[in-house]
């Protein structure tokens, strides 16, 4: 049973990441009745991280994944591991929370980076992790905002962002398209699917019962929860929903209360053919990951085998975007005219789960249903941390989890998701604000 979002993904599914990993044989689907303490729905960073933490705390955990581990955004993303919630998300948290809570949220994201690096070490996950990240202003009008943000992060959080003038930009990124930048020495990039499969492998080794090709189509919440799949059911004490934008894809939404708090925004990536190392290094001498500071961002980095990976957000309308590869390629060549002769070997896409205020949406429904969603393009790092915070809350210390449950989230208008004219208009509004 494929939902609307999955059909749209089918339009463009030739992922460099899938082509550059060897997946283990699939875990068997859930069959029959299973009793466990916690059932996690979703095999991306959030679900796997939560399952890993819970298993380490001694919980008995089962994880259901509708497809394969890393099938969703965690196996498709730009690979940019970025500390923080972006200037929009940060601003929303600061406006809504007292200073000490905003600081606690920031600290959790910094810890998310350490958690990621620790897991790479502890579980020996070979995922091409590189430190260094640039945020780039694509035009003069965007410089003041970037400068203010750098000052704020340094003064308020003591975070060592470094201001980079135009004349120095070519030390990091060799493109005339940008007029200034902010260098972050701690954020960085990695091969997202290798990292996700590494987490999956670690979870299995820690005793998590992983069931792939097992979409959950209903959570019964009468007494103790029961999670149902086509061929089985899990009776448990607690459920964690970590299914991102896909929770409504296999029947009714597993938690309709939270469905309209996120909007799936399509974003797409291309990978060039491999270059000589010297040529690749001439494009991005610092081998940093980079993105511009538009609301709908362009983002890029080099892969370990010297391809340029370039991604771009797309406005949404009722039909899949036309000429997608050509459009993203045009943005890449606009950024790096030196790449005009390179073939595009791969193109793929996915959905970013965006909240109205761009801050992450974590919470509880009743006493036995936890959820984490709405990472708004910053989930590589923070989805893992969100999983850890849920595990902490379940084991009795909800203090850090509750920092995030205090953030208010509004619902996007319209029952038919982003396909409503109001939302299409909203996306065009962001695009216009970036352009004008
Ligand atoms: C193209 C792209 C580029 C991105 N770039 C970046 C980036 O550079 N940096 C960054 O920080 N973030 C980026 N993101 C966002 C980031 O990837 C996500 O925020 C993060 O991966 C979310 O993790 P998750 O575990 O919440 O969701 P996912 O990784 O999407 O995992 C959810 C999983 O749940 C499963 N599932 C859903 N419903 C059910 C069900 N009913 N039963 C069983 N299983 C179910 C799905 O199959 C899926 O595998 C990008 C996203 C995309 C798509």
mmCIF file of N, CA and C in Angstrom, residues 219-263:
data_model
loop_
_atom_site.group_PDB
_atom_site.id
_atom_site.type_symbol
_atom_site.label_atom_id
_atom_site.label_comp_id
_atom_site.label_asym_id
_atom_site.label_seq_id
_atom_site.Cartn_x
_atom_site.Cartn_y
_atom_site.Cartn_z
ATOM 1 N N UNK A 219 -2.197 2.357 15.582
ATOM 2 C CA UNK A 219 -1.782 2.190 16.981
ATOM 3 C C UNK A 219 -3.058 2.236 17.814
ATOM 4 N N UNK A 220 -3.382 1.125 18.449
ATOM 5 C CA UNK A 220 -4.546 1.121 19.342
ATOM 6 C C UNK A 220 -4.086 1.599 20.706
ATOM 7 N N UNK A 221 -4.819 2.570 21.249
ATOM 8 C CA UNK A 221 -4.318 3.171 22.495
ATOM 9 C C UNK A 221 -5.309 3.031 23.638
ATOM 10 N N UNK A 222 -6.194 2.039 23.583
ATOM 11 C CA UNK A 222 -7.231 1.924 24.609
ATOM 12 C C UNK A 222 -6.635 1.736 25.996
ATOM 13 N N UNK A 223 -5.927 0.631 26.175
ATOM 14 C CA UNK A 223 -5.289 0.368 27.477
ATOM 15 C C UNK A 223 -3.788 0.395 27.222
ATOM 16 N N UNK A 224 -3.133 -0.762 27.300
ATOM 17 C CA UNK A 224 -1.738 -0.814 26.876
ATOM 18 C C UNK A 224 -1.747 -0.777 25.352
ATOM 19 N N UNK A 225 -0.824 -0.019 24.736
ATOM 20 C CA UNK A 225 -0.892 0.145 23.277
ATOM 21 C C UNK A 225 -0.622 -1.150 22.490
ATOM 22 N N UNK A 226 -1.264 -1.230 21.331
ATOM 23 C CA UNK A 226 -1.007 -2.322 20.396
ATOM 24 C C UNK A 226 -0.704 -1.681 19.043
ATOM 25 N N UNK A 227 0.446 -2.043 18.457
ATOM 26 C CA UNK A 227 0.826 -1.515 17.152
ATOM 27 C C UNK A 227 0.601 -2.612 16.129
ATOM 28 N N UNK A 228 -0.176 -2.298 15.083
ATOM 29 C CA UNK A 228 -0.586 -3.346 14.145
ATOM 30 C C UNK A 228 0.120 -3.211 12.809
ATOM 31 N N UNK A 229 0.573 -4.326 12.283
ATOM 32 C CA UNK A 229 1.059 -4.380 10.900
ATOM 33 C C UNK A 229 0.194 -5.399 10.165
ATOM 34 N N UNK A 230 0.442 -5.546 8.846
ATOM 35 C CA UNK A 230 -0.422 -6.435 8.062
ATOM 36 C C UNK A 230 -0.402 -7.859 8.608
ATOM 37 N N UNK A 231 0.759 -8.312 9.085
ATOM 38 C CA UNK A 231 0.864 -9.719 9.487
ATOM 39 C C UNK A 231 1.156 -9.924 10.963
ATOM 40 N N UNK A 232 1.154 -8.829 11.722
ATOM 41 C CA UNK A 232 1.494 -9.018 13.131
ATOM 42 C C UNK A 232 1.040 -7.862 13.997
ATOM 43 N N UNK A 233 1.302 -7.998 15.289
ATOM 44 C CA UNK A 233 0.994 -6.903 16.210
ATOM 45 C C UNK A 233 1.947 -6.931 17.390
ATOM 46 N N UNK A 234 2.255 -5.735 17.873
ATOM 47 C CA UNK A 234 3.163 -5.628 19.016
ATOM 48 C C UNK A 234 2.394 -5.058 20.199
ATOM 49 N N UNK A 235 2.376 -5.799 21.283
ATOM 50 C CA UNK A 235 1.758 -5.338 22.532
ATOM 51 C C UNK A 235 2.884 -4.769 23.390
ATOM 52 N N UNK A 236 2.702 -3.530 23.826
ATOM 53 C CA UNK A 236 3.822 -2.892 24.522
ATOM 54 C C UNK A 236 3.310 -1.933 25.601
ATOM 55 N N UNK A 237 4.278 -1.310 26.306
ATOM 56 C CA UNK A 237 3.898 -0.323 27.322
ATOM 57 C C UNK A 237 3.990 1.092 26.768
ATOM 58 N N UNK A 238 4.949 1.311 25.862
ATOM 59 C CA UNK A 238 5.175 2.646 25.303
ATOM 60 C C UNK A 238 5.410 2.530 23.806
ATOM 61 N N UNK A 239 4.991 3.585 23.079
ATOM 62 C CA UNK A 239 5.234 3.635 21.630
ATOM 63 C C UNK A 239 5.998 4.923 21.324
ATOM 64 N N UNK A 240 6.963 4.830 20.412
ATOM 65 C CA UNK A 240 7.664 6.033 19.931
ATOM 66 C C UNK A 240 7.371 6.166 18.447
ATOM 67 N N UNK A 241 6.802 7.303 18.067
ATOM 68 C CA UNK A 241 6.532 7.548 16.648
ATOM 69 C C UNK A 241 7.684 8.380 16.085
ATOM 70 N N UNK A 242 8.464 7.757 15.206
ATOM 71 C CA UNK A 242 9.606 8.439 14.591
ATOM 72 C C UNK A 242 9.538 8.196 13.091
ATOM 73 N N UNK A 243 8.343 8.424 12.538
ATOM 74 C CA UNK A 243 8.100 8.090 11.130
ATOM 75 C C UNK A 243 8.144 9.280 10.211
ATOM 76 N N UNK A 244 8.521 10.445 10.744
ATOM 77 C CA UNK A 244 8.698 11.622 9.905
ATOM 78 C C UNK A 244 7.391 11.928 9.147
ATOM 79 N N UNK A 245 7.484 12.302 7.872
ATOM 80 C CA UNK A 245 6.271 12.711 7.135
ATOM 81 C C UNK A 245 5.450 11.520 6.660
ATOM 82 N N UNK A 246 5.924 10.300 6.944
ATOM 83 C CA UNK A 246 5.273 9.121 6.347
ATOM 84 C C UNK A 246 4.263 8.434 7.254
ATOM 85 N N UNK A 247 4.009 8.994 8.412
ATOM 86 C CA UNK A 247 3.151 8.281 9.377
ATOM 87 C C UNK A 247 1.730 8.065 8.882
ATOM 88 N N UNK A 248 1.318 8.836 7.897
ATOM 89 C CA UNK A 248 -0.042 8.654 7.376
ATOM 90 C C UNK A 248 -0.080 7.906 6.061
ATOM 91 N N UNK A 249 1.024 7.255 5.719
ATOM 92 C CA UNK A 249 1.132 6.667 4.382
ATOM 93 C C UNK A 249 0.552 5.263 4.267
ATOM 94 N N UNK A 250 0.259 4.637 5.394
ATOM 95 C CA UNK A 250 -0.095 3.209 5.333
ATOM 96 C C UNK A 250 -1.509 2.927 5.837
ATOM 97 N N UNK A 251 -2.296 3.957 5.872
ATOM 98 C CA UNK A 251 -3.654 3.857 6.393
ATOM 99 C C UNK A 251 -3.966 5.210 7.001
ATOM 100 N N UNK A 252 -4.718 5.214 8.077
ATOM 101 C CA UNK A 252 -4.926 6.482 8.761
ATOM 102 C C UNK A 252 -3.618 6.903 9.417
ATOM 103 N N UNK A 253 -3.481 8.204 9.644
ATOM 104 C CA UNK A 253 -2.277 8.672 10.331
ATOM 105 C C UNK A 253 -2.207 8.020 11.716
ATOM 106 N N UNK A 254 -1.004 7.600 12.135
ATOM 107 C CA UNK A 254 -0.890 6.889 13.413
ATOM 108 C C UNK A 254 -1.201 7.802 14.597
ATOM 109 N N UNK A 255 -1.053 9.111 14.401
ATOM 110 C CA UNK A 255 -1.414 10.072 15.461
ATOM 111 C C UNK A 255 -1.944 11.342 14.788
ATOM 112 N N UNK A 256 -3.230 11.357 14.430
ATOM 113 C CA UNK A 256 -3.780 12.491 13.668
ATOM 114 C C UNK A 256 -3.576 13.836 14.373
ATOM 115 N N UNK A 257 -3.415 13.802 15.705
ATOM 116 C CA UNK A 257 -3.244 15.059 16.463
ATOM 117 C C UNK A 257 -2.038 15.854 15.995
ATOM 118 N N UNK A 258 -1.014 15.137 15.483
ATOM 119 C CA UNK A 258 0.231 15.852 15.164
ATOM 120 C C UNK A 258 0.471 15.968 13.659
ATOM 121 N N UNK A 259 -0.452 15.411 12.867
ATOM 122 C CA UNK A 259 -0.198 15.317 11.423
ATOM 123 C C UNK A 259 0.016 16.683 10.779
ATOM 124 N N UNK A 260 -0.817 17.656 11.109
ATOM 125 C CA UNK A 260 -0.767 18.936 10.397
ATOM 126 C C UNK A 260 0.267 19.900 10.980
ATOM 127 N N UNK A 261 1.046 19.414 11.950
ATOM 128 C CA UNK A 261 2.072 20.300 12.524
ATOM 129 C C UNK A 261 3.342 20.309 11.691
ATOM 130 N N UNK A 262 3.447 19.388 10.738
ATOM 131 C CA UNK A 262 4.595 19.421 9.817
ATOM 132 C C UNK A 262 4.102 19.419 8.378
ATOM 133 N N UNK A 263 4.926 19.999 7.524
ATOM 134 C CA UNK A 263 4.625 19.995 6.094
ATOM 135 C C UNK A 263 5.792 19.317 5.371
#
